[in-house]
Short mmCIF file of C-alpha atoms and ligand atoms in Angstrom, two decimals:
data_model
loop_
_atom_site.label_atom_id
_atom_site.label_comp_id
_atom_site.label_asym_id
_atom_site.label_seq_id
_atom_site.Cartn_x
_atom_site.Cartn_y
_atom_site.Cartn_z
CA UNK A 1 119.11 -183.28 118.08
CA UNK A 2 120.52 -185.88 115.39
CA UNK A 3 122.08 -184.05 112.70
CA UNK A 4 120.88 -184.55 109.42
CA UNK A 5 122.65 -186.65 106.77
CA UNK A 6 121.01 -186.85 103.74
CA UNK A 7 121.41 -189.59 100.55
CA UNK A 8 120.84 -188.29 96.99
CA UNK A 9 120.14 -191.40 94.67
CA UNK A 10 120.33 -190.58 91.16
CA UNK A 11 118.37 -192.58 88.57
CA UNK A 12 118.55 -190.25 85.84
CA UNK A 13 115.76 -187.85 84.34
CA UNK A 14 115.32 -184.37 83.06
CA UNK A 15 116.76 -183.04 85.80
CA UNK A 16 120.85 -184.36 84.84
CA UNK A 17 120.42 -184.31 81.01
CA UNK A 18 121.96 -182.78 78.40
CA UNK A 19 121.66 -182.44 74.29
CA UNK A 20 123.28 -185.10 72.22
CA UNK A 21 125.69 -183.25 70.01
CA UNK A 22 124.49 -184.91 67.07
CA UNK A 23 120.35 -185.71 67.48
CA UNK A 24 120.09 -183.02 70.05
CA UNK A 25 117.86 -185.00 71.99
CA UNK A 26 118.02 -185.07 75.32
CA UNK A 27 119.69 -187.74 77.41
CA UNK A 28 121.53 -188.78 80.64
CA UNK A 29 124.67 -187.90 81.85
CA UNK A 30 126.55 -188.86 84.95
CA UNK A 31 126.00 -187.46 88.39
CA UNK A 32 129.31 -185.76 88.85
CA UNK A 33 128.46 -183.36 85.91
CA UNK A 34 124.82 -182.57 87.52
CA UNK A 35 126.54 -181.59 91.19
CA UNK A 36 129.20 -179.22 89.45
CA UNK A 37 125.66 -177.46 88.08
CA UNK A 38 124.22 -177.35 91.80
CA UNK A 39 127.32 -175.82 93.80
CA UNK A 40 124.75 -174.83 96.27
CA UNK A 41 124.52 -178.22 97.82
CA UNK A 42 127.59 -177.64 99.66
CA UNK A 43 125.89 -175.00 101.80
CA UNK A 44 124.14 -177.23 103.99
CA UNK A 45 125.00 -177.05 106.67
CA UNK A 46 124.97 -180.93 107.17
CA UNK A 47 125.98 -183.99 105.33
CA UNK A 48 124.48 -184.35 101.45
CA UNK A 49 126.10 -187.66 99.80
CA UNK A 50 125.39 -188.93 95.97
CA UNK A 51 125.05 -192.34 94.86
CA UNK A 52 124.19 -193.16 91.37
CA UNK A 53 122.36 -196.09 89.73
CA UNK A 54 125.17 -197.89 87.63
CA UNK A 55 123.57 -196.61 84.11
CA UNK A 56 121.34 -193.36 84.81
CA UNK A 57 117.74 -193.71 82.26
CA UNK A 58 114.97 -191.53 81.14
CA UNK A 59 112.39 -192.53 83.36
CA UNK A 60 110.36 -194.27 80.09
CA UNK A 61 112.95 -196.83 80.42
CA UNK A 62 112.11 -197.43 84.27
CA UNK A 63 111.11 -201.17 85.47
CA UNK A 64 110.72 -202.61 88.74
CA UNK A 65 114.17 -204.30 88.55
CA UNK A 66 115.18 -200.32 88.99
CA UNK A 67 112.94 -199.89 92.07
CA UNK A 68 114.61 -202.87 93.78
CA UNK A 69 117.98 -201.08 93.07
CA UNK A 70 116.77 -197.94 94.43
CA UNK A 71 115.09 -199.98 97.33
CA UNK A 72 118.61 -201.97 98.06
CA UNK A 73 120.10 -198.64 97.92
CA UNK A 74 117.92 -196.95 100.91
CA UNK A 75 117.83 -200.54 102.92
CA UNK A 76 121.43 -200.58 103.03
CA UNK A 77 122.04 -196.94 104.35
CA UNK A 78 118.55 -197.04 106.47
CA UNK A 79 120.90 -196.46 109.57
CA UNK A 80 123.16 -194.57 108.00
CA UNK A 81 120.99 -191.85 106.47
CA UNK A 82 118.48 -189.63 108.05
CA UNK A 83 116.57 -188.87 105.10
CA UNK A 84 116.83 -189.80 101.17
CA UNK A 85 116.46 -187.54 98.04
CA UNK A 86 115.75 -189.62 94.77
CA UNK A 87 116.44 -187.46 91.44
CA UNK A 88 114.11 -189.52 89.00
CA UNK A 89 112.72 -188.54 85.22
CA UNK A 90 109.10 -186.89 86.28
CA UNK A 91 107.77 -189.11 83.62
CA UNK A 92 107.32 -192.42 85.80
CA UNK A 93 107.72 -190.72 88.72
CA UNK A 94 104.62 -191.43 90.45
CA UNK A 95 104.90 -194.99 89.59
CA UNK A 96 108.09 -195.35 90.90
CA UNK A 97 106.78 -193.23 94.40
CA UNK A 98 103.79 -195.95 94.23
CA UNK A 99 106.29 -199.04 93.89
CA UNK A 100 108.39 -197.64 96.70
CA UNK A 101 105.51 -196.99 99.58
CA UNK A 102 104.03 -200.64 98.67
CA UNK A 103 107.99 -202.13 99.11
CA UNK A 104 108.80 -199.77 101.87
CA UNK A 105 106.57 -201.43 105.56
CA UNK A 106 107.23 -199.18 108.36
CA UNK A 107 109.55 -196.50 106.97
CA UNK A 108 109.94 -193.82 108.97
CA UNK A 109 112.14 -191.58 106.95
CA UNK A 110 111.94 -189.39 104.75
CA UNK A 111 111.68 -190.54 100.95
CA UNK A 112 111.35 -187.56 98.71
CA UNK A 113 111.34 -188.36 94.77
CA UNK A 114 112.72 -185.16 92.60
CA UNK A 115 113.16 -184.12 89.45
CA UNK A 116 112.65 -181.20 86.68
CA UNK A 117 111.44 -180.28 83.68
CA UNK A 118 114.24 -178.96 82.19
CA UNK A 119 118.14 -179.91 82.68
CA UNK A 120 119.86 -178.80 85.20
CA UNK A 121 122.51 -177.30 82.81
CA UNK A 122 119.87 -175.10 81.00
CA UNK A 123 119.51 -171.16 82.71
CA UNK A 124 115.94 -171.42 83.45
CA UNK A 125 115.72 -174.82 84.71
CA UNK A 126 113.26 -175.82 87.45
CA UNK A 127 115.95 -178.54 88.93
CA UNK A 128 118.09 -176.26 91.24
CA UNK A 129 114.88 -175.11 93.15
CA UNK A 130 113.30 -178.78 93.02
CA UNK A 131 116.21 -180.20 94.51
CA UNK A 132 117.58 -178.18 97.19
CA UNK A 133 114.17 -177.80 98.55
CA UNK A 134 113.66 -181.60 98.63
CA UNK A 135 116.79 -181.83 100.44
CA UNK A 136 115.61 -179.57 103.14
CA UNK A 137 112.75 -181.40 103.43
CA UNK A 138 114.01 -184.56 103.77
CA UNK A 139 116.50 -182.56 106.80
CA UNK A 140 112.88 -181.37 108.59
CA UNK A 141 112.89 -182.50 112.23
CA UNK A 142 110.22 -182.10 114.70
CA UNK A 143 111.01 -183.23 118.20
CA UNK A 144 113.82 -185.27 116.94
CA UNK A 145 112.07 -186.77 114.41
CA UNK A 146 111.52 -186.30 110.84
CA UNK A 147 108.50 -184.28 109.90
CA UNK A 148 107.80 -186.78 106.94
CA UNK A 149 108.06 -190.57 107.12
CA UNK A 150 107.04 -191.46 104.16
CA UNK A 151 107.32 -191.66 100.10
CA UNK A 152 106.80 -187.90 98.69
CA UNK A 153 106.75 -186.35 95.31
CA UNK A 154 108.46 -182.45 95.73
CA UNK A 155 107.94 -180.35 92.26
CA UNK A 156 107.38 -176.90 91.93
CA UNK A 157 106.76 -175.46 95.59
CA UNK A 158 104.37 -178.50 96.41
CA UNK A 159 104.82 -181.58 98.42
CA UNK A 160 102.84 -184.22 97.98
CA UNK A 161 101.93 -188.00 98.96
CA UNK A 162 104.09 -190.44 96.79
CA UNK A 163 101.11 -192.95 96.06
CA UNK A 164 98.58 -190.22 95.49
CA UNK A 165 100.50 -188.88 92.92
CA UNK A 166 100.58 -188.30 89.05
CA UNK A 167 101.93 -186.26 86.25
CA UNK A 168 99.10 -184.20 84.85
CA UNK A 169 101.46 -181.96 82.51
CA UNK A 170 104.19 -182.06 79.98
CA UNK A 171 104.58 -178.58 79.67
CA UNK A 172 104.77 -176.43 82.37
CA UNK A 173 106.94 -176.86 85.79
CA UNK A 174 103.81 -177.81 87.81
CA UNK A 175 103.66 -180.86 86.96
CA UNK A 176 102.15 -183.10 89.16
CA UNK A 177 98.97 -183.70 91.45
CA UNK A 178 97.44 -185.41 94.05
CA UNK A 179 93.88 -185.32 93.05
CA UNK A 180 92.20 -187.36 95.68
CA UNK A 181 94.71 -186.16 98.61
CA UNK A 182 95.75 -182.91 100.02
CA UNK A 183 99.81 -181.77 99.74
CA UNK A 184 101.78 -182.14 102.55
CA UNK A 185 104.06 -179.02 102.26
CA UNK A 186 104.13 -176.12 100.60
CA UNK A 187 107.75 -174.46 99.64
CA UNK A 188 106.99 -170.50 99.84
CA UNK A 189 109.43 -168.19 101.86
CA UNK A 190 109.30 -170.81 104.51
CA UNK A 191 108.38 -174.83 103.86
CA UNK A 192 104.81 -175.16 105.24
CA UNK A 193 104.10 -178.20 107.01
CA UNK A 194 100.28 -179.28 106.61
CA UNK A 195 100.20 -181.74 109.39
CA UNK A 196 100.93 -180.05 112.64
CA UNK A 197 101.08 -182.94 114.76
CA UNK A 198 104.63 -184.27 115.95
CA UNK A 199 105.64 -187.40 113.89
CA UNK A 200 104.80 -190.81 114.82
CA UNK A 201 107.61 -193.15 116.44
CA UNK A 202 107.29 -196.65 114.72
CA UNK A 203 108.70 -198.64 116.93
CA UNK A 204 108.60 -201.88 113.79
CA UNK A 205 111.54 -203.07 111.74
CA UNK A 206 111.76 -201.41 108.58
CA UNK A 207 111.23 -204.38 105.82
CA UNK A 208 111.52 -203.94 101.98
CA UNK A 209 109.48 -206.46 99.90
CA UNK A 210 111.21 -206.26 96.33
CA UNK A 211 108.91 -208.90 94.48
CA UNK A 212 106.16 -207.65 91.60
CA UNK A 213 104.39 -209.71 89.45
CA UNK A 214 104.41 -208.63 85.49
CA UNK A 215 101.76 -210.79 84.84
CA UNK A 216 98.94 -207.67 85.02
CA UNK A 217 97.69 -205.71 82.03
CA UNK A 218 95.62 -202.19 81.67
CA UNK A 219 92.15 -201.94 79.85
CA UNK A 220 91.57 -198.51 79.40
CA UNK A 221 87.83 -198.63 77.87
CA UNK A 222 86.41 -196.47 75.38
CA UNK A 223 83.21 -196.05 73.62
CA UNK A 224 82.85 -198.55 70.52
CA UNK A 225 86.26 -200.89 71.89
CA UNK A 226 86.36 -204.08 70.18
CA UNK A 227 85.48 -207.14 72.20
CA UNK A 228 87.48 -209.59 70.62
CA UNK A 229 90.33 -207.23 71.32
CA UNK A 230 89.45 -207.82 75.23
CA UNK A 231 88.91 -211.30 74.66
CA UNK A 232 92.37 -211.90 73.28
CA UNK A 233 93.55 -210.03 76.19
CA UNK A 234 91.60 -211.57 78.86
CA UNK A 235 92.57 -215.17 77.21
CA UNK A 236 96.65 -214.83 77.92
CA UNK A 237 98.00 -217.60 79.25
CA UNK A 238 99.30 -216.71 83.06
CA UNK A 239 97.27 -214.12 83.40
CA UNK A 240 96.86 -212.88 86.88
CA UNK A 241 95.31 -208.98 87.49
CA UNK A 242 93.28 -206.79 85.24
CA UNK A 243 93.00 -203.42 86.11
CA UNK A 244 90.03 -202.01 83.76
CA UNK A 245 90.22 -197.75 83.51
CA UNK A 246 86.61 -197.48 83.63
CA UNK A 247 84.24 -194.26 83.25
CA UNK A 248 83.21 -191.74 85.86
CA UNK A 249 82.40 -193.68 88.97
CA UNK A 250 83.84 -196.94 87.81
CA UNK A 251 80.75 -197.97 85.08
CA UNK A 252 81.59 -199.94 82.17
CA UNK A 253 79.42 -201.65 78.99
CA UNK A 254 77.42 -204.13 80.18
CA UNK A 255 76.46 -205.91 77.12
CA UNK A 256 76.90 -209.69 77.92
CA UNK A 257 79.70 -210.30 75.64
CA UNK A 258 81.69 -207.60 77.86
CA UNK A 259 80.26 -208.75 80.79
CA UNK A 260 80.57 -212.86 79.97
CA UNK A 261 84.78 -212.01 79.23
CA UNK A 262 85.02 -211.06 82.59
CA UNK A 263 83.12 -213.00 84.22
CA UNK A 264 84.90 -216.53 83.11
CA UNK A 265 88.73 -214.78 83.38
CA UNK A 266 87.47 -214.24 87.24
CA UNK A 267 86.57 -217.87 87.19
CA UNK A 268 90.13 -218.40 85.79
CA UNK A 269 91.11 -216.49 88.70
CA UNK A 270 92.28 -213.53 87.19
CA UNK A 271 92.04 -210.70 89.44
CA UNK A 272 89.72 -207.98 87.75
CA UNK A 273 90.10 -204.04 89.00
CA UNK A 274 87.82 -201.13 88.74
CA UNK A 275 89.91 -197.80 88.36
CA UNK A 276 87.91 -195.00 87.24
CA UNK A 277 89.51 -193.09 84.34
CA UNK A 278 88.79 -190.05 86.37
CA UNK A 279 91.47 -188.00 87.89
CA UNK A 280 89.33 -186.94 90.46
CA UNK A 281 86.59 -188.73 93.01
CA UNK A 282 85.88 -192.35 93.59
CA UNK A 283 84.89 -195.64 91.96
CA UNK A 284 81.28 -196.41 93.23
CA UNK A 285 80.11 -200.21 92.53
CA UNK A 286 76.67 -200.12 92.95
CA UNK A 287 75.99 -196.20 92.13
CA UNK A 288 74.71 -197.01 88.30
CA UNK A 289 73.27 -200.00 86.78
CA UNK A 290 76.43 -200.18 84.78
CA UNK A 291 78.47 -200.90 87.61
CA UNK A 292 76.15 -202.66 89.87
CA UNK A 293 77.00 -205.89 87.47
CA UNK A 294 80.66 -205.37 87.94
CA UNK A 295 80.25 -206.25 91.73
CA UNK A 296 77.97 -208.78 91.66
CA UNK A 297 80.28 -210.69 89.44
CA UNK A 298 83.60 -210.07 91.48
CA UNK A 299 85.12 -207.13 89.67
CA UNK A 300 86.52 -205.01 92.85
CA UNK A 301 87.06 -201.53 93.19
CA UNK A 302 89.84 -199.95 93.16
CA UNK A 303 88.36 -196.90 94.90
CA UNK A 304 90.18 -193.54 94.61
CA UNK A 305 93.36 -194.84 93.87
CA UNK A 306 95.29 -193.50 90.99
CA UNK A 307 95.77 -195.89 88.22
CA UNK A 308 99.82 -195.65 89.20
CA UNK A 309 99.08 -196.87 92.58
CA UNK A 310 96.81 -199.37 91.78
CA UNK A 311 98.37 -201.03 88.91
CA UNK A 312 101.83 -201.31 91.32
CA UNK A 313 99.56 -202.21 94.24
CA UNK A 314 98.18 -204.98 92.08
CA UNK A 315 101.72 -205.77 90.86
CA UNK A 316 103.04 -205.99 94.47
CA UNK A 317 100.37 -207.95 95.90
CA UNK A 318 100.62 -210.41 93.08
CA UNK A 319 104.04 -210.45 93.35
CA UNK A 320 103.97 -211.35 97.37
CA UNK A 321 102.89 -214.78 96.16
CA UNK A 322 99.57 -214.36 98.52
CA UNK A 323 95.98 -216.38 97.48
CA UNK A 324 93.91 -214.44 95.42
CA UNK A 325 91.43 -213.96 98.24
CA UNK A 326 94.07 -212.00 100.00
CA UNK A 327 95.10 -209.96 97.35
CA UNK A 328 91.54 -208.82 96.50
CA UNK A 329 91.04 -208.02 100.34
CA UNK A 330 94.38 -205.92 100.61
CA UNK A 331 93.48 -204.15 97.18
CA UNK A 332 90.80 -202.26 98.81
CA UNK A 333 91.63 -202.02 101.73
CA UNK A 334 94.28 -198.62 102.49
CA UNK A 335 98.04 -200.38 103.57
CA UNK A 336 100.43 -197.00 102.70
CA UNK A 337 98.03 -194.16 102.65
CA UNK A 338 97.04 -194.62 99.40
CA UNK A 339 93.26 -194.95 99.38
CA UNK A 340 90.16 -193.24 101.02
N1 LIG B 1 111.69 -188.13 79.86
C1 LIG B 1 112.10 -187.56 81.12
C2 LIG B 1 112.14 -188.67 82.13
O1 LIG B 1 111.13 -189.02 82.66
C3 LIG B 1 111.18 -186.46 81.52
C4 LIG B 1 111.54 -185.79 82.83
O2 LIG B 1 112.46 -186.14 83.53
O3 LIG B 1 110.84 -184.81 83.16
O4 LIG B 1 113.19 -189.20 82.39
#
């Protein structure tokens, strides 16, 4: 069996802050002062290295020229690595797990995204469990291969699809969900595996795309929004994607000023998206007469994606250079697990 050898990329976060001396606020320090906090990591009983980005961020501060770094990162070491651990601020996390799987075509290692609530320094922090158990499960092997082969969030005992992901809570250690997908793992006395088959052999090249487009916005609707404010938006020049948060199953206002805004920005070719401000469920064009409009004038859905995955779908797509046509086909369609 090929031993494991495992990369730790750190970005920054929660997990290696530590109090300012004068604000007290919380903020970054370097990764040799976070491993002297896990001495644990030296028990494995196989290879754990560290790389860090050159200036470690709270997450807030995240942008897609990060993800290329962290992307570089894992396609230089591809060979050399048989799994990688990324410690990441839980507040963009998801995003950044999103970005990844849409950059990432045939990977077939393990990509586990980490982090913690509370710094590793502090007694009761979540960030010595978080991380040693994402480092074992980016070491599982079944039949020589790695049980996961994909982008994964690991927080609190659960394991679960990268691009399925979101926070859901500021508070307490739990803090992330994959509403529309089960977990893949569960961390109890042993690490529970949900998919009992033995993992896939891709036999393709692994390629990393590292181009997104900026030049997509967010409506997030709510009752009584102000239509000129949409208009202004809808109106900027290079536009390209729209993803609209709609209600419930992806219904909107259909008053014909609404309506009219979209319809001539999708003659402009802007690229209009239905994401239901839901956590949980689907977007259903069609299901209400306040979305039946929507796809009769080219709004498409964005199904059960969450908004993370869909707005760095949209950004990926977008930034792949393809015709619109393609990028509306490929939105809805499922290209990293992400949908259905
Ligand atoms: N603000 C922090 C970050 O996202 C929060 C965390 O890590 O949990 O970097």
């Amino acid at each position: 069996m090929t031993k494991p050898a495992i990369l730790l990329i750190y970005t920054g976060g929660t997990i290696g802050m530590m109090a300012d001396k004068i604000s007290n606020a919380l903020k970054p320090i370097s990764h040799h002062n976070l491993l002297q906090n896990i001495p644990e990591i030296s028990k494995f009983n196989f290879e754990v290295d560290i790389v860090s980005l050159p200036n470690p961020i709270d997450s807030s501060e995240m942008a897609p020229k990060h993800w290329v770094e962290i992307a570089e990162i894992i396609g230089n070491k591809y060979e050399q690595y048989t799994g990688f651990v990324i410690l990441h601020g839980s507040d963009t996390m998801a995003y950044t797990a999103s970005a990844l799987s849409f950059m990432f075509e045939n990977l077939s290692k393990p990509v586990i995204l980490t982090g913690s609530q509370l710094p590793i320094g502090f007694i009761r922090s979540d960030g010595r469990e978080n991380l040693l158990s994402a480092i074992e499960i980016a070491a599982a092997h079944r039949k020589n291969r790695p049980i996961i082969q994909e982008v994964a969030i690991y927080f609190e005992y659960y394991l679960y699809r990268g691009n399925r992901s979101t926070k859901f809570n500021a508070e307490q250690f739990e803090a992330f969900d994959s509403p529309n997908y089960p977990v893949l793992a569960e961390a109890g006395v042993n690490i529970r595996y949900f998919d009992n088959l033995p993992p896939k052999h891709n036999p393709n090249k692994f390629v990393i795309h590292k181009h997104f487009s900026n030049e997509v916005i967010s409506i997030k609707l709510f009752p009584g929004i102000n239509s000129s404010y949409i208009k202004t938006i809808l109106s900027l020049e290079n536009l390209k994607g729209v993803i609209i948060e709609t209600f419930g199953s992806g219904n909107a206002p259909i008053n014909e000023m609404f309506i009219g805004l979209l319809k001539s920005a999708i003659a402009r070719g802007v690229i209009i998206c239905n994401v239901s401000q839901c956590l949980k469920g689907s977007v259903n064009q069609g299901q209400y007469e306040t979305s039946i409009i929507l796809e009769k004038i080219g709004v498409i859905s964005g199904h059960n994606m969450t908004f993370e995955s869909a707005i760095t779908k949209l950004m990926y797509l977008i930034g792949q250079g393809y015709s619109n046509s393609k990028v509306k086909t490929l939105f809805q369609k499922n290209i990293r697990g992400e949908l259905g």
